Coordinates of C-alpha atoms and ligand atoms in Angstrom, one line a residue:
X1 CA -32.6 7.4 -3.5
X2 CA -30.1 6.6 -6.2
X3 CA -26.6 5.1 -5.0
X4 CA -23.2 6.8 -5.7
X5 CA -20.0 5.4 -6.1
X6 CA -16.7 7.2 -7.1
X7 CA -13.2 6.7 -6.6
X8 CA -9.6 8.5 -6.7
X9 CA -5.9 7.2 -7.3
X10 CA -3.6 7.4 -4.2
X11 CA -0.8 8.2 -6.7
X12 CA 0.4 11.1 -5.7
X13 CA -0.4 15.1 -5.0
X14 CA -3.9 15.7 -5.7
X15 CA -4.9 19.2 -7.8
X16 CA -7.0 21.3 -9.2
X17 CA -8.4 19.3 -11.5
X18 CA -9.2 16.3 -9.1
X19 CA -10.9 18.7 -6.9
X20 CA -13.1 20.7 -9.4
X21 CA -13.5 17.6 -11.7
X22 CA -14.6 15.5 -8.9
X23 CA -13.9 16.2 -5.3
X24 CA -15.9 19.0 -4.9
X25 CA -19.3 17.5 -6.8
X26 CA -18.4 14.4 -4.5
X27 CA -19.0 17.1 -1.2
X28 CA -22.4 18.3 -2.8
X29 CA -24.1 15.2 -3.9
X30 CA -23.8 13.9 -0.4
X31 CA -26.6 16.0 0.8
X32 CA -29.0 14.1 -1.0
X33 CA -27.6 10.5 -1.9
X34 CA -25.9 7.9 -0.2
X35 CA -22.8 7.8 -1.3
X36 CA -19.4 5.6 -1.2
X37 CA -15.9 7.2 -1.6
X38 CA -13.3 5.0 -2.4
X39 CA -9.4 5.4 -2.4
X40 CA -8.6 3.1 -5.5
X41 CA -5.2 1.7 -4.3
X42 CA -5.4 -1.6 -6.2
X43 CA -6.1 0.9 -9.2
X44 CA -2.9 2.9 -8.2
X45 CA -0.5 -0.3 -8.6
X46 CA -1.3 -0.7 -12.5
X47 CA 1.5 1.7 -12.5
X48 CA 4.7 1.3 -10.4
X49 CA 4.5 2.8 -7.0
X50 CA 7.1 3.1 -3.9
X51 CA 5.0 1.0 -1.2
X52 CA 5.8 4.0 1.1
X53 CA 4.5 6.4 -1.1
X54 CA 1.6 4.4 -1.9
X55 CA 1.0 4.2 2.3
X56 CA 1.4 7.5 2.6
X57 CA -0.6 8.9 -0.1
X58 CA -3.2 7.0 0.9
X59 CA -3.7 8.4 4.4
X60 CA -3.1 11.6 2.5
X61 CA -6.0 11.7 -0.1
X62 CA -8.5 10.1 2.7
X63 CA -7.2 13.5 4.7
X64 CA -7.7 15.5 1.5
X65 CA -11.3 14.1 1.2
X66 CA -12.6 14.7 4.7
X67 CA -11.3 18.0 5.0
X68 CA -12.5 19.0 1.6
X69 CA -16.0 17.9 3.0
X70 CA -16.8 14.8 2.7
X71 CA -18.7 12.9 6.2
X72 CA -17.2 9.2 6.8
X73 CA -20.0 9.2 9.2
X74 CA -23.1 9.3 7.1
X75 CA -21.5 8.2 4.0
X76 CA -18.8 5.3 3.3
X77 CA -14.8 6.2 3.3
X78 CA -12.6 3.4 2.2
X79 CA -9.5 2.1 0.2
X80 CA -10.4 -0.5 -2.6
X81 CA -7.8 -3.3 -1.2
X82 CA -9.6 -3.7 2.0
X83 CA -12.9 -5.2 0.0
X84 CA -11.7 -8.1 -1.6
X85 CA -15.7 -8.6 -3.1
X86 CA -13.7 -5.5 -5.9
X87 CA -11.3 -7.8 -7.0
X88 CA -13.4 -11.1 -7.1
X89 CA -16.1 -9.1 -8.9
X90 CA -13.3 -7.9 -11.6
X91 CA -12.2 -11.7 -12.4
X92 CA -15.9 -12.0 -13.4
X93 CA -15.9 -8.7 -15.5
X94 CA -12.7 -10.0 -17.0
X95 CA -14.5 -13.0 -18.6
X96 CA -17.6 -10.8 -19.8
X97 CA -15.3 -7.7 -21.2
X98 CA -14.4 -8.7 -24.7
X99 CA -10.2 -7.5 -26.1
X100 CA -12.0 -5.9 -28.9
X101 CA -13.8 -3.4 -26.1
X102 CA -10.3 -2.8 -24.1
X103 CA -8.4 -2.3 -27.0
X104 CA -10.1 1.1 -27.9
X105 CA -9.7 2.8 -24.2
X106 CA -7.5 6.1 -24.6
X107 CA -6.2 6.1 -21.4
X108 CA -4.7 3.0 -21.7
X109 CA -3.2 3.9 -25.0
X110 CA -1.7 7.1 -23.2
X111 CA -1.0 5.4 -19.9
X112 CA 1.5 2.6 -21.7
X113 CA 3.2 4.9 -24.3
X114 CA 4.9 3.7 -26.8
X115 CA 5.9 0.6 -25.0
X116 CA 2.7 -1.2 -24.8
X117 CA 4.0 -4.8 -24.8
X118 CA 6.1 -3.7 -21.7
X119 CA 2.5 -2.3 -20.0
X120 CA 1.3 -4.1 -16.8
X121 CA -1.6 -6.6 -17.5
X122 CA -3.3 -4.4 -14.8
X123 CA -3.2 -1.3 -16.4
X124 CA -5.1 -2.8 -19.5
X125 CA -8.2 -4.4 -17.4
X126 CA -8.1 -1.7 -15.4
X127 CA -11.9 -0.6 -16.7
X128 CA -13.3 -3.8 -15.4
X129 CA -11.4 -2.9 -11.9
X130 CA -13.9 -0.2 -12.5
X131 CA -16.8 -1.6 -13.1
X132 CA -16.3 -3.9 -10.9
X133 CA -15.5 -0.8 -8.1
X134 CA -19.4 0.4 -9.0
X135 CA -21.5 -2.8 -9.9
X136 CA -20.2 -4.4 -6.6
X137 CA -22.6 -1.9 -5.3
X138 CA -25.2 -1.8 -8.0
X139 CA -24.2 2.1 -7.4
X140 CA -26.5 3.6 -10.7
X141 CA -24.7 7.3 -10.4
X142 CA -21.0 8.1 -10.6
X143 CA -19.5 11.5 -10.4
X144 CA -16.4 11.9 -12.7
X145 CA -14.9 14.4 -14.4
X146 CA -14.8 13.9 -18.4
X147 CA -11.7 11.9 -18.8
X148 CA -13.2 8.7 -17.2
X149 CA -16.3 9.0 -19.6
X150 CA -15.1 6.2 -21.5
X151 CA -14.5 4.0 -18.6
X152 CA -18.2 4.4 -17.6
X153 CA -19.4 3.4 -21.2
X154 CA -17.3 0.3 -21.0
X155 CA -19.1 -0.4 -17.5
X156 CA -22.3 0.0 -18.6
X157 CA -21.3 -2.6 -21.7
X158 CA -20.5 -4.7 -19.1
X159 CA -23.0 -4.7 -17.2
X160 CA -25.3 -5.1 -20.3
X161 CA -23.5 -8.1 -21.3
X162 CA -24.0 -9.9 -18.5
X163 CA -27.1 -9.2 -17.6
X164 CA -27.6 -10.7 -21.2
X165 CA -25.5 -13.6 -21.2
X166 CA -27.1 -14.8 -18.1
X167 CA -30.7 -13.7 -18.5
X168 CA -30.7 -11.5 -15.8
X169 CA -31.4 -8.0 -15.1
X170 CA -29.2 -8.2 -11.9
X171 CA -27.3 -5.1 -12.8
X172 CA -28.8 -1.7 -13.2
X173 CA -27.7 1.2 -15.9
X174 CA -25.3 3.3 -14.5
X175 CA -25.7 7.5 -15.2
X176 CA -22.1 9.8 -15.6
X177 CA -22.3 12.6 -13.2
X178 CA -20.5 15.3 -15.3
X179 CA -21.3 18.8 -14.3
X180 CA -19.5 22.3 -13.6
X181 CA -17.5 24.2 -15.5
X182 CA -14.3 22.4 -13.8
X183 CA -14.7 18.9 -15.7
X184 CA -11.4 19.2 -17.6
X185 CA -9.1 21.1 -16.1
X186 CA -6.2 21.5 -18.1
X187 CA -2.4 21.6 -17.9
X188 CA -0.7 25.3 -16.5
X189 CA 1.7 24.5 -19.2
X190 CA 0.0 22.8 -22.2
X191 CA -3.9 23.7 -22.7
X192 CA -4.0 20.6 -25.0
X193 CA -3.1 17.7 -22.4
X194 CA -5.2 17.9 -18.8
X195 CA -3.8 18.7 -15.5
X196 CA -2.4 15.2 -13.7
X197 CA -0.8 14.0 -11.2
X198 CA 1.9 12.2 -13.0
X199 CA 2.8 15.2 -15.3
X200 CA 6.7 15.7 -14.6
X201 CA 6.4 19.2 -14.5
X202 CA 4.8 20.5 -10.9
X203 CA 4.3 24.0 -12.5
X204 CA 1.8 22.2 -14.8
X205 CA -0.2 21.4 -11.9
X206 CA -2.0 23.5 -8.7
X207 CA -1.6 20.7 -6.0
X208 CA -3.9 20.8 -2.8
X209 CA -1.5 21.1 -0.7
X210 CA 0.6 24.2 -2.6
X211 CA 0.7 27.1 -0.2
X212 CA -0.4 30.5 -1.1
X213 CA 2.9 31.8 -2.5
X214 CA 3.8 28.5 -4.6
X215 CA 0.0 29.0 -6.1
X216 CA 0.8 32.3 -6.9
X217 CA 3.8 31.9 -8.3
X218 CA 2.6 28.8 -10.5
X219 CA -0.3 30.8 -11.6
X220 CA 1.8 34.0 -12.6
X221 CA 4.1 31.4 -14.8
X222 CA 1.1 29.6 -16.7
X223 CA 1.1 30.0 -20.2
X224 CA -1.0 32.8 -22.1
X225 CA -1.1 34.5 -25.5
X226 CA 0.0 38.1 -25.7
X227 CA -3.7 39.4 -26.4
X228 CA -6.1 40.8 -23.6
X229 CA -9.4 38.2 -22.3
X230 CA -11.8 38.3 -25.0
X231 CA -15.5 39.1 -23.7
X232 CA -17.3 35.8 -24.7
X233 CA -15.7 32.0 -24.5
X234 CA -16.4 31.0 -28.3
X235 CA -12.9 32.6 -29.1
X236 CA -10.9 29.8 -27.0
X237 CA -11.1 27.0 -29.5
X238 CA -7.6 29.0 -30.8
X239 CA -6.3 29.9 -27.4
X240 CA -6.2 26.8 -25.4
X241 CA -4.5 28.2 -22.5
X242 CA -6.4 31.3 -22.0
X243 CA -9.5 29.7 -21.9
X244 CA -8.1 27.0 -19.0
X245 CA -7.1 29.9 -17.3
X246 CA -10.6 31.6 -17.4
X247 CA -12.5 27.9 -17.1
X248 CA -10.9 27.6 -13.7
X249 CA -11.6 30.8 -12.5
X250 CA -15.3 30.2 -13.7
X251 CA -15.5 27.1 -11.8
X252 CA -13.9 28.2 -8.3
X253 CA -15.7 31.4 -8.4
X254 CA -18.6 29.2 -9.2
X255 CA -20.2 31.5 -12.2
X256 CA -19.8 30.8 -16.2
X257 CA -17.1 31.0 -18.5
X258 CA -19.3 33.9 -20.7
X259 CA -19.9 35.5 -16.8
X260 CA -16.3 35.5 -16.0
X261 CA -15.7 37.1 -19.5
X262 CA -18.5 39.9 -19.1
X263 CA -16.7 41.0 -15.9
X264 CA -13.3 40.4 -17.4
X265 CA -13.1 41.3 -21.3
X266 CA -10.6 43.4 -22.1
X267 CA -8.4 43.1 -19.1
X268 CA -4.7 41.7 -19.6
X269 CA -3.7 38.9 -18.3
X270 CA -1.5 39.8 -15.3
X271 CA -4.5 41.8 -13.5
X272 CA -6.3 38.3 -14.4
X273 CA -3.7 36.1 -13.3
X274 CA -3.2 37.9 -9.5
X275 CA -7.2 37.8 -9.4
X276 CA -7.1 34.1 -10.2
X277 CA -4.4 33.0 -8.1
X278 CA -6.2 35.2 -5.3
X279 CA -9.5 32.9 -5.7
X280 CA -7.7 29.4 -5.8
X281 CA -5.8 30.4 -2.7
X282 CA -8.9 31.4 -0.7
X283 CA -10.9 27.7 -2.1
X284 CA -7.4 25.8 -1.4
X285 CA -6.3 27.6 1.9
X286 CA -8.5 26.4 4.5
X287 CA -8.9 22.8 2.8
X288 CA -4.9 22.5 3.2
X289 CA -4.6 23.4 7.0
X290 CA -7.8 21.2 8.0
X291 CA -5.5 18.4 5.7
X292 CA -2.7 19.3 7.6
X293 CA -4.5 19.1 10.9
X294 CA -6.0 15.6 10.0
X295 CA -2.3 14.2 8.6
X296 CA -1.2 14.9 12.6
X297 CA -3.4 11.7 13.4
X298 CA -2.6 8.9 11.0
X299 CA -4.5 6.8 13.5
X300 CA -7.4 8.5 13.3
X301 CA -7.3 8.3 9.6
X302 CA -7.1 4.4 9.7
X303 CA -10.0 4.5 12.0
X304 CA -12.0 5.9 9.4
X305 CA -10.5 3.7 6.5
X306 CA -11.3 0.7 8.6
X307 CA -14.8 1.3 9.7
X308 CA -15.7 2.1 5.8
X309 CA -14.6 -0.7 4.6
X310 CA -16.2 -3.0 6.5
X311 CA -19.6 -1.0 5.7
X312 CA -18.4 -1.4 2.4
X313 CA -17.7 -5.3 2.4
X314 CA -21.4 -5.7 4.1
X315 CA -23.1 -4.1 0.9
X316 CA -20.6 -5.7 -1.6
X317 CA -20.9 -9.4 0.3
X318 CA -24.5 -9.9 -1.1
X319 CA -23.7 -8.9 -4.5
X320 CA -21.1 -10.9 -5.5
X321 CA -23.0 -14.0 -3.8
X322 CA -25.5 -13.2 -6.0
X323 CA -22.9 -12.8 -9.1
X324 CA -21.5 -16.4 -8.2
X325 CA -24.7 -17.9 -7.8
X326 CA -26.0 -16.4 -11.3
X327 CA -22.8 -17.7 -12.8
X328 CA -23.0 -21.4 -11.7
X329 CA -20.0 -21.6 -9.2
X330 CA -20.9 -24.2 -6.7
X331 CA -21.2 -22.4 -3.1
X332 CA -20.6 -25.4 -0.6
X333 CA -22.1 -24.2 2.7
X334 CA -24.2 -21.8 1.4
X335 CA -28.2 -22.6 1.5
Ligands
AQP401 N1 -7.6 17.5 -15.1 C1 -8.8 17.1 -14.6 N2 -9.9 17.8 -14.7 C2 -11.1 17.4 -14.2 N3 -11.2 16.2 -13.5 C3 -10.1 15.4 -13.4 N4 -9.9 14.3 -12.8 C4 -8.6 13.9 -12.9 N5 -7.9 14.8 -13.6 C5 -8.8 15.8 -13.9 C6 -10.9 13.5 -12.1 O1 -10.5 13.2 -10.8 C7 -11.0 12.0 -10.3 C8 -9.9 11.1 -9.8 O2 -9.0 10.8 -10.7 P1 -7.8 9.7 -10.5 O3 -6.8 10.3 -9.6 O4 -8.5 8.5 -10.0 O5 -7.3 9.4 -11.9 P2 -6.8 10.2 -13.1 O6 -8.0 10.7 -13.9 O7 -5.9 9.3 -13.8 O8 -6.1 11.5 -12.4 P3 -4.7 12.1 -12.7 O9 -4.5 13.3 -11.9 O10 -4.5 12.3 -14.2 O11 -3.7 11.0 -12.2 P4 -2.5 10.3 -13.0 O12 -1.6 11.3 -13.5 O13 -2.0 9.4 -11.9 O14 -3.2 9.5 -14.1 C9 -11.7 11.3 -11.6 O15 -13.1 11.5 -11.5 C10 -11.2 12.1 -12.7 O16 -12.1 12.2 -13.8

């Protein structure tokens, strides 16, 4: 049974995008994989956060994952700081990962702006963070949505590197999970750039935690074009925003774009728009009261955190020993 290892930023309100892009094909592979879920604090730092925010959110997404679906019994619920072996494996990745390699990743390019110099030097390594955050499992699948694609590559070329440089074949490949119609969701505001959690504009953004009337209202206010829904999807290469609009609806009503269409061609947008917002509202709904219901009992929450990581730390221990020894560092005390 193939491993799987994914993570998610505590950075703030979690959305649409995080849940159809990942959160909810998290839920459904744990049926028949074992699977570690990982709150990437230490990943959430390469940008500047409010310690009590970062506290907070953490608790919160852990909340948001459980009462999406995910079992911290069977499978393994943590947040990245409490395994040091993430960090240690990292400083190794940082010695295999060549400037050339980091120097070509989008996200940092998008993440640091125009001030690049001024960028933390964590928010450049952050795809060996990554790799490290799989290969400290030898996890082979990971479930992303399509704007970490390039992340993955780098950990594979990574992991191929070393296994090269040191003559071993200690790492396996890793597979991108990318599947569902939800895999870039985009921006309620602007088709071209995806839907985050650091966009300054909320109405850009479904959070999971928006009640029904705040979805509804952020729904009715996304931008559309002034023609009706076409009947099939090849048309949406000009009209960015109306084919976000239908993407989503595709991948909460769980049916395809050119499905969607067949039932909707033709239609204007406002009958479309109260349908949609309709849909999210009964997927969101119950996920945000369980949430809510789990945020009553931070304790609870820790218990969880803490009993997953140190599941976590006994798979990761035995890797990195292995890394270490494989490198040459001398283990005193060790056989
Ligand atoms: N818009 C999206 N559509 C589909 N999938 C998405 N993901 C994020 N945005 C979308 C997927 O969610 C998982 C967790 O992402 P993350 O929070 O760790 O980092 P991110 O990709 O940087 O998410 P955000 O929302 O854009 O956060 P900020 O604004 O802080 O950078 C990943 O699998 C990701 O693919």
């Amino acid at each position: 049974m193939s491993l799987i290892f994914s993570g998610i930023q505590p950075t703030g309100n979690l959305h649409l995008g995080n849940y159809l892009g990942a959160i909810r094909n998290w839920v459904r592979l744990q049926d028949d994989h074992d699977c570690l879920f990982c709150v990437v604090d230490m990943h959430a730092i390469t940008l500047w956060q409010e310690p009590a925010d970062l506290h907070r959110a953490t608790r919160e997404v852990t909340a948001a994952l459980m009462a999406a679906g995910i079992d911290p019994e069977k499978h393994i619920l943590f947040n990245q700081s409490q395994v040091p072996q993430h960090a240690e494996l990292a400083w190794i990745f940082n010695c295999v990962a060549r400037v050339g390699w980091l120097n070509r990743m989008t996200q940092f390019k998008e993440k640091a702006g125009k001030h690049k110099e001024k960028a933390s030097v964590g928010l450049y390594v952050y795809p060996t963070l990554m790799a490290a955050d799989i290969l400290a499992y030898k996890a082979t699948h990971v479930p992303v949505g399509e704007d970490q694609k390039q992340h993955l590559e780098l950990a594979q070329q990574i992991a191929a590197k070393f296994n090269h440089d040191y003559d071993t074949d200690l790492f396996p490949e890793l597979e991108p999970l990318i599947f569902g119609e939800g895999t870039r969701v985009m921006s309620l505001r602007d088709g071209s750039s995806k839907m985050s959690k650091s966009d300054t504009s909320d109405y850009s953004r479904i959070n999971m935690t928006d009640d029904v009337d705040t979805i509804t209202h952020k729904i009715r206010k996304a931008r559309t074009d002034p023609h009706p829904l076409p009947d099939n999807p090849e048309v949406f290469d000009d009209r960015p925003e109306a084919g976000n609009l239908v993407a989503i609806y595709a991948a909460l009503a769980e049916r395809t774009r050119a499905e969607v269409l067949a039932e909707w061609g033709g239609a204007n947008f406002a009958d479309f728009k109260q349908a949609l917002a309709e849909l999210a509202a009964e997927v969101l709904g119950p996920i945000n009261a369980e949430m809510n219901r789990l945020m009553a009992d931070p304790a609870a929450i820790d218990a969880v955190l803490g009993r997953g990581a140190r599941r976590a730390r006994e798979l990761a221990e035995p890797v990195v020993e292995e890394v270490y020894n494989t490198v040459g560092f001398v283990r005193p005390g060790a056989s």
